[in-house]
PDB file of C-alpha atoms in Angstrom:
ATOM      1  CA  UNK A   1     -18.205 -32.271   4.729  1.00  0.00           C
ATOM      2  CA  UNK A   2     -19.438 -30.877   7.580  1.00  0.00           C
ATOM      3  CA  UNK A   3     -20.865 -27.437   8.276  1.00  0.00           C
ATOM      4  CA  UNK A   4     -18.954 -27.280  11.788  1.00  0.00           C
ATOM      5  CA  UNK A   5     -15.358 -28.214   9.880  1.00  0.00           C
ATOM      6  CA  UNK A   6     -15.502 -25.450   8.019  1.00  0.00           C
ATOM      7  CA  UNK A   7     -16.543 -23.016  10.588  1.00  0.00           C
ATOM      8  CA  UNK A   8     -13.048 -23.952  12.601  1.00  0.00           C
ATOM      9  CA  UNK A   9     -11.034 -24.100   9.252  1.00  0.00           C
ATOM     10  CA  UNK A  10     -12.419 -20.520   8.396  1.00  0.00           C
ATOM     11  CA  UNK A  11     -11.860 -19.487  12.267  1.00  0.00           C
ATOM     12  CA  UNK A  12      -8.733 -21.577  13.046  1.00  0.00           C
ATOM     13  CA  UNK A  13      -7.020 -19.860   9.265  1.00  0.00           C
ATOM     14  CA  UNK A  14      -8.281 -16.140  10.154  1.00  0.00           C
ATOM     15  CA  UNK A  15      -6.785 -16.777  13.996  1.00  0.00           C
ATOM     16  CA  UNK A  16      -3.287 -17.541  12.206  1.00  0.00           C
ATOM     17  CA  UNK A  17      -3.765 -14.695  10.153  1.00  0.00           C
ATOM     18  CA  UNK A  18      -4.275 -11.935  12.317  1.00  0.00           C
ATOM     19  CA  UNK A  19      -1.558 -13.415  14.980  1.00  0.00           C
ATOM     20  CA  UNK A  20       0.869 -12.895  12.460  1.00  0.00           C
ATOM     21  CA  UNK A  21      -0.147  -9.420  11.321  1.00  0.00           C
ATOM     22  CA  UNK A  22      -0.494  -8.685  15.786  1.00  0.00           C
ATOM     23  CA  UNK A  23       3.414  -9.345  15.311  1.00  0.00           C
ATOM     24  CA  UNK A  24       6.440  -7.354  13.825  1.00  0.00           C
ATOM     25  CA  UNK A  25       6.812  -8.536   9.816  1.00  0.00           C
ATOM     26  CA  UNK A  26       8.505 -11.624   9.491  1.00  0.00           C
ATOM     27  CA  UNK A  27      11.663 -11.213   6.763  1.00  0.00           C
ATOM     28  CA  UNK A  28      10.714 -14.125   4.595  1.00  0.00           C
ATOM     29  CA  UNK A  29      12.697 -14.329   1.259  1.00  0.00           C
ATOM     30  CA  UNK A  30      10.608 -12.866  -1.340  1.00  0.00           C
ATOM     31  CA  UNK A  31      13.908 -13.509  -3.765  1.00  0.00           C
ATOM     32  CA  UNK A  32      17.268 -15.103  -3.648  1.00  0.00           C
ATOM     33  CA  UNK A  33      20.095 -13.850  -3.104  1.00  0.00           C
ATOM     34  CA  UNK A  34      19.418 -11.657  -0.425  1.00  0.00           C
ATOM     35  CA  UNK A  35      20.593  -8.812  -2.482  1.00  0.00           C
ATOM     36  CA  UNK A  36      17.775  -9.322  -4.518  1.00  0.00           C
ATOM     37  CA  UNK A  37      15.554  -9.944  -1.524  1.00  0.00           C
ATOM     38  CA  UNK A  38      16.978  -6.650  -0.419  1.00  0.00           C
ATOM     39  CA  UNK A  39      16.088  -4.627  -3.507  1.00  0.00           C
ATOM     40  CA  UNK A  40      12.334  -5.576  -4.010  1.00  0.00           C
ATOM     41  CA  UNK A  41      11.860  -4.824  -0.381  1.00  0.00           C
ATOM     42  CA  UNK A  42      13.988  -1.546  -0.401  1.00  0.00           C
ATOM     43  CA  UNK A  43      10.869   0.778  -0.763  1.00  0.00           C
ATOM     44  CA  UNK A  44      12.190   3.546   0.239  1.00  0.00           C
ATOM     45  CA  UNK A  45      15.233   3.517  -1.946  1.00  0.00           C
ATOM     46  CA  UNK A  46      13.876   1.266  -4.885  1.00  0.00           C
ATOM     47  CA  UNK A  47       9.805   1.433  -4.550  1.00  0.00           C
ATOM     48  CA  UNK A  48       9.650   0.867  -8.524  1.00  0.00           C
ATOM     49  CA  UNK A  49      11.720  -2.623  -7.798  1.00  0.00           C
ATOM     50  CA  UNK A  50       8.573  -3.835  -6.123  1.00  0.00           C
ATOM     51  CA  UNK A  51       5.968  -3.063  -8.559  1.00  0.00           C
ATOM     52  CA  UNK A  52       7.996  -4.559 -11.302  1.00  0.00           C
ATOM     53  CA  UNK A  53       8.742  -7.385  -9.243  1.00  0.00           C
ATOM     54  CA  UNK A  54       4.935  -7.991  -8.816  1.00  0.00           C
ATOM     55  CA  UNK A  55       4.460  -7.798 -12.263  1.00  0.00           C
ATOM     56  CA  UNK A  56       6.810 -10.260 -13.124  1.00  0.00           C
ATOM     57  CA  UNK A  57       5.117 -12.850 -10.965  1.00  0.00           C
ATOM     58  CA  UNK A  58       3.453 -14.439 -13.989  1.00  0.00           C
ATOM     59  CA  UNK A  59       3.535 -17.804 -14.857  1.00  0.00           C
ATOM     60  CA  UNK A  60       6.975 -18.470 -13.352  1.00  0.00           C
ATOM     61  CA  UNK A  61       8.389 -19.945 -10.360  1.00  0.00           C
ATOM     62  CA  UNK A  62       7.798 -16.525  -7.671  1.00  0.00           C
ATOM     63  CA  UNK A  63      11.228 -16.739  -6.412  1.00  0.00           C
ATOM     64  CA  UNK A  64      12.451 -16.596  -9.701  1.00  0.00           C
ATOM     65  CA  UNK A  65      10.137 -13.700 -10.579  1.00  0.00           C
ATOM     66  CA  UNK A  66      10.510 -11.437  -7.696  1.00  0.00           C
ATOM     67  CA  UNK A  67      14.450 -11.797  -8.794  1.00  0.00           C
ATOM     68  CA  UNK A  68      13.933 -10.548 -11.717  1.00  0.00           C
ATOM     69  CA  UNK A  69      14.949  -6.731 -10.559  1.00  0.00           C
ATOM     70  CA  UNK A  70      18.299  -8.020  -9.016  1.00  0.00           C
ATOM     71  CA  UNK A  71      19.217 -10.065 -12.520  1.00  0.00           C
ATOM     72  CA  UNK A  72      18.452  -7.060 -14.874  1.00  0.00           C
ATOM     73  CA  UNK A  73      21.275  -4.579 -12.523  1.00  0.00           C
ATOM     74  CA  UNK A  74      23.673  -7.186 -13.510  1.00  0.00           C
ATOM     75  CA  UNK A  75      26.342  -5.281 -15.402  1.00  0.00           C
ATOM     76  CA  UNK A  76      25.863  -8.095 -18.186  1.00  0.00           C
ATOM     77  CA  UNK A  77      22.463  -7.305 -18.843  1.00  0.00           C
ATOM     78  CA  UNK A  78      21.046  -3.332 -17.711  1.00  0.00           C
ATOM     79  CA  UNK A  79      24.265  -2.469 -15.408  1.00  0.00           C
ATOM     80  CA  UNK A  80      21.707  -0.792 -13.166  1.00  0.00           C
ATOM     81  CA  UNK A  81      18.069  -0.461 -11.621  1.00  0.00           C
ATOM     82  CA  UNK A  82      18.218   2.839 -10.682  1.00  0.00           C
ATOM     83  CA  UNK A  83      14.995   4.903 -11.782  1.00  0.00           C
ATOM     84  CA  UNK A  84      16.317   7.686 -13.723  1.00  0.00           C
ATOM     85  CA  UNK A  85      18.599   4.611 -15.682  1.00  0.00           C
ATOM     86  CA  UNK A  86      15.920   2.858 -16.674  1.00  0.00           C
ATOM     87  CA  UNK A  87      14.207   5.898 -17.640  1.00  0.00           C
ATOM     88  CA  UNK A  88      15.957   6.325 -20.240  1.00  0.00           C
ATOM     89  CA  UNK A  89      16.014   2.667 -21.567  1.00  0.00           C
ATOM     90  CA  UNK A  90      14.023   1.996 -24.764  1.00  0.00           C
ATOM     91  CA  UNK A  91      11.842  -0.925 -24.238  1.00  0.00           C
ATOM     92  CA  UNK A  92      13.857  -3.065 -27.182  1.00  0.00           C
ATOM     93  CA  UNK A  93      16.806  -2.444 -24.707  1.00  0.00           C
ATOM     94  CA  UNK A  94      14.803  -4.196 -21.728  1.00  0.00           C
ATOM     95  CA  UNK A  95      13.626  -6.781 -24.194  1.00  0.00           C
ATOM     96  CA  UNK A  96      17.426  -7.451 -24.890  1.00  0.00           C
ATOM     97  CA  UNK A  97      18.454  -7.658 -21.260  1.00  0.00           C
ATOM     98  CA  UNK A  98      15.654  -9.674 -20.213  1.00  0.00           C
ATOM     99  CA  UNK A  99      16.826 -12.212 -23.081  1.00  0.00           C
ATOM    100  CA  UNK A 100      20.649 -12.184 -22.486  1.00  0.00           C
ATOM    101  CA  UNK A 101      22.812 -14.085 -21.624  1.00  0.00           C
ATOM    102  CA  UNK A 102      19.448 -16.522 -20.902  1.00  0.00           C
ATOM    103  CA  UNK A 103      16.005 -15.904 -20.695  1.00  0.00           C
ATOM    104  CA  UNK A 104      14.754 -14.617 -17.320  1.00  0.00           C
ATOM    105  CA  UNK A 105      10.939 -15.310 -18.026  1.00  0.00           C
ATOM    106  CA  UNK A 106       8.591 -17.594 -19.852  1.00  0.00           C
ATOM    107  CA  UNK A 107       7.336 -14.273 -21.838  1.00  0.00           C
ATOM    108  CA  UNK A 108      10.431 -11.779 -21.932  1.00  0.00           C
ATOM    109  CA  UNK A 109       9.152  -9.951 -24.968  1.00  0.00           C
ATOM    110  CA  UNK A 110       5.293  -9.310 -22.915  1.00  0.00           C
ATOM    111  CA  UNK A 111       7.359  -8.187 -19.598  1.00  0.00           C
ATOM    112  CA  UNK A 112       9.735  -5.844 -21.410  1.00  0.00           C
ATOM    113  CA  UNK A 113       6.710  -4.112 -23.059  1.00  0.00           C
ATOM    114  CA  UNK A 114       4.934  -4.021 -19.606  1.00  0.00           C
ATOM    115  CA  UNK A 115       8.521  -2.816 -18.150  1.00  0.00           C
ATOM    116  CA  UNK A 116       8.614  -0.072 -19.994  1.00  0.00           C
ATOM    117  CA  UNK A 117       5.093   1.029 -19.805  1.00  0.00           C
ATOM    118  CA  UNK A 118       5.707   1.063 -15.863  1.00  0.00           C
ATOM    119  CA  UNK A 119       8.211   3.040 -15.889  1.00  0.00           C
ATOM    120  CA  UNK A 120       7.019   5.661 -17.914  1.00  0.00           C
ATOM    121  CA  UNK A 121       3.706   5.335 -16.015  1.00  0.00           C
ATOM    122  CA  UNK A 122       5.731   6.000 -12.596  1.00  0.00           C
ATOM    123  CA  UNK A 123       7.143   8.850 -14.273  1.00  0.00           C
ATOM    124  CA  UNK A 124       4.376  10.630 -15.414  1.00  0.00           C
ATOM    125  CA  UNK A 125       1.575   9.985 -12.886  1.00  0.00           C
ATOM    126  CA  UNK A 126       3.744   9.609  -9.587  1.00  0.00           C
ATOM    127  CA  UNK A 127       6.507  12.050 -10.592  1.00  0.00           C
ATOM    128  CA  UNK A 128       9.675   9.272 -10.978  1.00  0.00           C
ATOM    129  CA  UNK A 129       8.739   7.786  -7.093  1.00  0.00           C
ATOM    130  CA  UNK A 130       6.142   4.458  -7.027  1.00  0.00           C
ATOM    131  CA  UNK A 131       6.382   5.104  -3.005  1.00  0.00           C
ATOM    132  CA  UNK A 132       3.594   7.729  -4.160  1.00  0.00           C
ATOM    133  CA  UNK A 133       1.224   5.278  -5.051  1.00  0.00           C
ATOM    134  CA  UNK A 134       0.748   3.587  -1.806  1.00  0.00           C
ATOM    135  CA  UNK A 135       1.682   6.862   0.068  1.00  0.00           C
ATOM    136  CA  UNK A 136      -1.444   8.581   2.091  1.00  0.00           C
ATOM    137  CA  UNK A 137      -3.014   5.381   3.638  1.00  0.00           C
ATOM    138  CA  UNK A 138      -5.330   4.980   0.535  1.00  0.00           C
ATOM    139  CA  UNK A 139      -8.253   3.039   1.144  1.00  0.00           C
ATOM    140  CA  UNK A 140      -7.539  -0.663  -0.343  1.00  0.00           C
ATOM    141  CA  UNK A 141     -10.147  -0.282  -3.144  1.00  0.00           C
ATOM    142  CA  UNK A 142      -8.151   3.154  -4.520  1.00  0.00           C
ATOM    143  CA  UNK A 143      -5.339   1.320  -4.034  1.00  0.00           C
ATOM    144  CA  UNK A 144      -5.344  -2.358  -6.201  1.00  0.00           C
ATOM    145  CA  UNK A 145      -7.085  -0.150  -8.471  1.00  0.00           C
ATOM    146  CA  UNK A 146      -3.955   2.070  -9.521  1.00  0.00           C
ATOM    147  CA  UNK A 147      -2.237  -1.131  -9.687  1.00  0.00           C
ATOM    148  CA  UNK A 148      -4.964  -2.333 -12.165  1.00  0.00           C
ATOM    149  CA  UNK A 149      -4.084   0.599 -14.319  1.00  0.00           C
ATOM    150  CA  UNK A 150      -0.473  -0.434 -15.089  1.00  0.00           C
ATOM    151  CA  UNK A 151      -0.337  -2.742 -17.980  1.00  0.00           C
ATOM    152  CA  UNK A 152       0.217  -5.845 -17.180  1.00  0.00           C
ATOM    153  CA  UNK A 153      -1.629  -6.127 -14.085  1.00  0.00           C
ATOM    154  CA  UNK A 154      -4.626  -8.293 -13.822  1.00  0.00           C
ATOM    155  CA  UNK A 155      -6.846  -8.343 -10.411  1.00  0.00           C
ATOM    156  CA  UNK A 156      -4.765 -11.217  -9.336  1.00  0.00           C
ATOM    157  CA  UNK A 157      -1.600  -9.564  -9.633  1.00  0.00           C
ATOM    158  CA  UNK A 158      -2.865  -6.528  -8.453  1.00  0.00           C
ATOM    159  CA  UNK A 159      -4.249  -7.786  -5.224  1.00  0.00           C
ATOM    160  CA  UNK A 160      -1.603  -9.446  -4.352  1.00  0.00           C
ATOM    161  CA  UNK A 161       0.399  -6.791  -4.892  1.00  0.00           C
ATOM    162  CA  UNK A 162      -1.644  -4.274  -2.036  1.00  0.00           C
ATOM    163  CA  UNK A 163      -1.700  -7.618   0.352  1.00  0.00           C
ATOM    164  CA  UNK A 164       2.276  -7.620   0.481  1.00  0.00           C
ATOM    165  CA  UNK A 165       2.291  -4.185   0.987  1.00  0.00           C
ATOM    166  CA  UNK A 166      -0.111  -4.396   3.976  1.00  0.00           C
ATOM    167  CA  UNK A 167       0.581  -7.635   5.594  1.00  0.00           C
ATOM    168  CA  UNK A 168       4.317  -8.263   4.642  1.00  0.00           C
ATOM    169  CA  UNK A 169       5.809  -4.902   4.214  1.00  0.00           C
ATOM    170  CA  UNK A 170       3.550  -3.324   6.566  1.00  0.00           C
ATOM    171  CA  UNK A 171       2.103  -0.088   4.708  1.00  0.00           C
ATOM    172  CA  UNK A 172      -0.840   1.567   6.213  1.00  0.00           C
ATOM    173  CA  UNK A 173      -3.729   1.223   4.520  1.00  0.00           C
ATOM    174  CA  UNK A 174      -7.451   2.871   5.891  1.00  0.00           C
ATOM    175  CA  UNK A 175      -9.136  -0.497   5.092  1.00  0.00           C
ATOM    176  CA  UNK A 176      -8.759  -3.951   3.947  1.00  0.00           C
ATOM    177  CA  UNK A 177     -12.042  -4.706   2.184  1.00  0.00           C
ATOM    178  CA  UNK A 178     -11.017  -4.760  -1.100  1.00  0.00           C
ATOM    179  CA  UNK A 179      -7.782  -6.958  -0.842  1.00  0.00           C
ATOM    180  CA  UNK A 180      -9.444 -10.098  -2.470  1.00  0.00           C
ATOM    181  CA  UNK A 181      -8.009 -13.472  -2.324  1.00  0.00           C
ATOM    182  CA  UNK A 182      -5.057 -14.146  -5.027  1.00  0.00           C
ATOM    183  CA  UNK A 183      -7.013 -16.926  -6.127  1.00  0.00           C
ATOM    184  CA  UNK A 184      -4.273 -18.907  -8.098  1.00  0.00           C
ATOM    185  CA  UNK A 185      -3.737 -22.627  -8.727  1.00  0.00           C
ATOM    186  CA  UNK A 186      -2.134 -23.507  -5.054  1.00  0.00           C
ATOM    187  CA  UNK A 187      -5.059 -21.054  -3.100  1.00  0.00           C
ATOM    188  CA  UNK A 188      -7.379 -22.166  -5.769  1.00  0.00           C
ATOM    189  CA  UNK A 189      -6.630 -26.305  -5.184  1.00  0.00           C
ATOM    190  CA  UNK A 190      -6.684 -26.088  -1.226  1.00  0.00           C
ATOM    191  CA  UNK A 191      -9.574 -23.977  -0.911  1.00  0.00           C
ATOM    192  CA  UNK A 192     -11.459 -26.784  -2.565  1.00  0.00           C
ATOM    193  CA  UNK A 193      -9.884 -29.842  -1.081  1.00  0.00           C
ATOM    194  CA  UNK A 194     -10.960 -28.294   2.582  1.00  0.00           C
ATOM    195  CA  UNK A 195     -14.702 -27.666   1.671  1.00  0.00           C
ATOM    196  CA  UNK A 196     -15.184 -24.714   1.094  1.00  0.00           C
ATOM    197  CA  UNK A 197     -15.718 -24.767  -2.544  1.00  0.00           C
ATOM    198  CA  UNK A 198     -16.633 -27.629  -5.074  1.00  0.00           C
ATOM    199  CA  UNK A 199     -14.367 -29.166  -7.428  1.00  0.00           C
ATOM    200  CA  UNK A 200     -14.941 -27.444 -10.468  1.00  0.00           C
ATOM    201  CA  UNK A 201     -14.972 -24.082  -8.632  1.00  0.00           C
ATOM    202  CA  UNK A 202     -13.874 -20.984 -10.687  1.00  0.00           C
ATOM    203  CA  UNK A 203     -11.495 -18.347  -9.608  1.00  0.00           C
ATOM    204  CA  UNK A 204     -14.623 -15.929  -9.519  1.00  0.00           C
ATOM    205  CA  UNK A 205     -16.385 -18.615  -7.254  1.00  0.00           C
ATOM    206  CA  UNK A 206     -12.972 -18.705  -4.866  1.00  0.00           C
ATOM    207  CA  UNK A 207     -12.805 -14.744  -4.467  1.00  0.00           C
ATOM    208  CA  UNK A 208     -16.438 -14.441  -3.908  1.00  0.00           C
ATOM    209  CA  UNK A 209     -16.731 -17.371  -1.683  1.00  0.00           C
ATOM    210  CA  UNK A 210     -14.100 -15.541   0.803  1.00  0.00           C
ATOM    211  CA  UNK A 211     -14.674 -12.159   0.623  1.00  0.00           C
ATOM    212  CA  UNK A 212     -18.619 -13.990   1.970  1.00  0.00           C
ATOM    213  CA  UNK A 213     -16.125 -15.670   4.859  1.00  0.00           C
ATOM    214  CA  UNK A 214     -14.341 -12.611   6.044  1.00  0.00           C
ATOM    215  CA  UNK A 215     -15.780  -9.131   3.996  1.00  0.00           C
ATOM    216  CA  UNK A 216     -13.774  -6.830   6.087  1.00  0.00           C
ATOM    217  CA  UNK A 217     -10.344  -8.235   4.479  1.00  0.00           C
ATOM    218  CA  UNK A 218     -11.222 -11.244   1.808  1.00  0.00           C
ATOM    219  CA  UNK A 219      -7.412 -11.687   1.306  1.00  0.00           C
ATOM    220  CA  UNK A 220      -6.518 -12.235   5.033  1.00  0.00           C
ATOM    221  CA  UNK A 221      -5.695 -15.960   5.028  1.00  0.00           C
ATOM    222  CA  UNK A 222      -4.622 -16.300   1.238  1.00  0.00           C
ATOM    223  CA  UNK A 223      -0.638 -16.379   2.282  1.00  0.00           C
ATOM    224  CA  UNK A 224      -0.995 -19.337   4.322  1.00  0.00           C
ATOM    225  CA  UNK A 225      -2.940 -21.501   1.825  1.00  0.00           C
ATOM    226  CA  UNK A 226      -0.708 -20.556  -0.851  1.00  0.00           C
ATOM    227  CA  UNK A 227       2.309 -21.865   1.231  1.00  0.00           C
ATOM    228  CA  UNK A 228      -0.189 -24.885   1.844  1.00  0.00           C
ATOM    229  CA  UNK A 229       0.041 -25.675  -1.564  1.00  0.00           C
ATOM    230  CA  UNK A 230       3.311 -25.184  -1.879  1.00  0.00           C
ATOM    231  CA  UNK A 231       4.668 -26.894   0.950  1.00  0.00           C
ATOM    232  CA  UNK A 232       2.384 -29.997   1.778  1.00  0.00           C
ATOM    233  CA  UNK A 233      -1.375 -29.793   0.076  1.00  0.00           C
ATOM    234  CA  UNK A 234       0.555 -30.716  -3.692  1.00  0.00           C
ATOM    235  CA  UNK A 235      -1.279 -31.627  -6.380  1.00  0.00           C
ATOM    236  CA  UNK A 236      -0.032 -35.392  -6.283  1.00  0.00           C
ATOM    237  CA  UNK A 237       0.760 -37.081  -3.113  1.00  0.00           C
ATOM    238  CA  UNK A 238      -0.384 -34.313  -0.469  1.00  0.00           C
ATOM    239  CA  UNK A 239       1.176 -34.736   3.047  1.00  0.00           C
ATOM    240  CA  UNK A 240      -1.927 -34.755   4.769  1.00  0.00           C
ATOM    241  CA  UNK A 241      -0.424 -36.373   7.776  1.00  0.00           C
ATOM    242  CA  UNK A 242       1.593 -33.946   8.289  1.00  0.00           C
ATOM    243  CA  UNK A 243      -1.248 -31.239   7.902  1.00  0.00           C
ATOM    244  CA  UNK A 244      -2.343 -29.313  10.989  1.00  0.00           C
ATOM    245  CA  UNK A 245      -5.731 -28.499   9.199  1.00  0.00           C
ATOM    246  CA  UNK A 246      -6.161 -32.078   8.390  1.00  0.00           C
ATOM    247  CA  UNK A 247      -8.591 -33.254  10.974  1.00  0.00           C
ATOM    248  CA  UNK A 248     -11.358 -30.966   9.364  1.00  0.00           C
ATOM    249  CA  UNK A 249     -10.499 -30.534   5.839  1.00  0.00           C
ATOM    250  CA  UNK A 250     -12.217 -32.974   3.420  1.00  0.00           C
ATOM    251  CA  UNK A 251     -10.269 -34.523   1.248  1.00  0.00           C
ATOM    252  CA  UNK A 252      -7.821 -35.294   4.164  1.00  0.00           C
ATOM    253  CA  UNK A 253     -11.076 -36.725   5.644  1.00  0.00           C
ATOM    254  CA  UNK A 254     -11.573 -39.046   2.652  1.00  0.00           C
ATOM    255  CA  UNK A 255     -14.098 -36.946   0.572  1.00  0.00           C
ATOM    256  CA  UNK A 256     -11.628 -37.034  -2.868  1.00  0.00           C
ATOM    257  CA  UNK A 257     -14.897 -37.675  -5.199  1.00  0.00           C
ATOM    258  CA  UNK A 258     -16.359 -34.040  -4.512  1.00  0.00           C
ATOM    259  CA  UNK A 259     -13.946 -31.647  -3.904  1.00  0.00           C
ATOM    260  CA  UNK A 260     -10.553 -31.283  -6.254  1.00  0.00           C
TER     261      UNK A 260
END
């Protein structure tokens, strides 16, 4: 693999990147129905929708998670997602809803405990409102840090959580430096099938390998290689053909014996 390919990957990524953050936010579904698009998204009305919706996205399809908020107002489970409702829920209650009528999550028992802990953490450090978490233009390190300090939330979830916020949602933010790359199995597989890490790269490896490429904001081109593998660079079968990167990524190129 060549040192030139992945110069214009790297380049030809971070140009896609930053045209689409030049642009207004595109509305891509972040849940179906669009209700429950609607109500992770509603941060003025419902800011606590989206950090429980983040913290759901564990493990399980996203859509699925980032529903998750929409499912529990169902009058069969919660009845509502109102903040000063669930207040007042005890966190056997959310375990309950998140079971019936059918599970909602691989580990309901683990996401009603850090549910609850959420909510009373919203209520006693940001005074009932999550808005006042991202509120200020924090710097992106303060920032992924308070997320880190809700149970729950690992550095994965975390930064991915700021990077929606600032590219997708458009929140200001004074920096981007510490947005790292969500470094999970689909970013993870493509970022070593183009070169830019070996095989047997580690997650650490990934996140420290691009915040190298682009320091100023290491996340910047982590959407688009998620929806890579997603979409076309799949674990079995990729549609490489079909690939606009393909001409310079390796394993498109032939190179399957070094890189994942």
């Amino acid at each position: 693999m060549g040192q030139a390919d992945l110069v214009i990957l790297h380049d030809g990524l971070a140009a896609q990147a930053l045209d689409i953050l030049s642009k207004p936010a595109i509305s891509y579904p972040f849940a179906v129905p669009a209700a429950a698009d609607e109500l992770v998204k509603d941060l003025k009305g419902h800011p606590h929708a989206y950090v429980i919706a983040c913290m759901m996205d564990r493990q399980v399809n996203a859509e699925k998670a980032w529903g998750i908020p929409f499912e529990l107002q169902r009058q069969e489970r919660l009845g509502s997602f109102e903040f000063s409702f669930l207040l007042q829920q005890s966190e056997e209650r959310l375990e309950y809803a998140m079971l019936h009528p059918r599970p909602l999550h691989r580990f309901n028992a683990l996401m009603a405990t850090s549910m609850y802990a959420a909510i009373h953490r919203i209520n006693d450090e940001y005074d009932g409102n999550a808005r006042a978490i991202w509120a200020g233009r924090p710097s992106s390190r303060v920032l992924v840090h308070r997320f880190l300090e809700f149970r729950g939330m690992g550095p994965k979830i975390a930064n991915m959580a700021v990077n929606i916020l600032y590219r997708d949602l458009r929140v200001e933010l004074a920096d981007c430096s510490s947005i790292d790359i969500s470094a999970d199995v689909q970013v993870t597989r493509v970022y070593a099938r183009m070169g830019f890490v070996p095989q047997d790269a580690s997650i650490e490896d990934v996140i420290y390998h691009a915040r190298e490429m682009y320091p100023e904001y290491p996340g910047i081109y982590g959407l688009i290689l998620w929806d890579l593998g997603r979409t076309k660079c799949r674990p079995q079968n990729p549609a490489c053909t079909s690939c606009e990167w393909a001409a310079h990524c390796a394993y498109a190129k032939g190179d399957h014996t070094s890189l994942a």
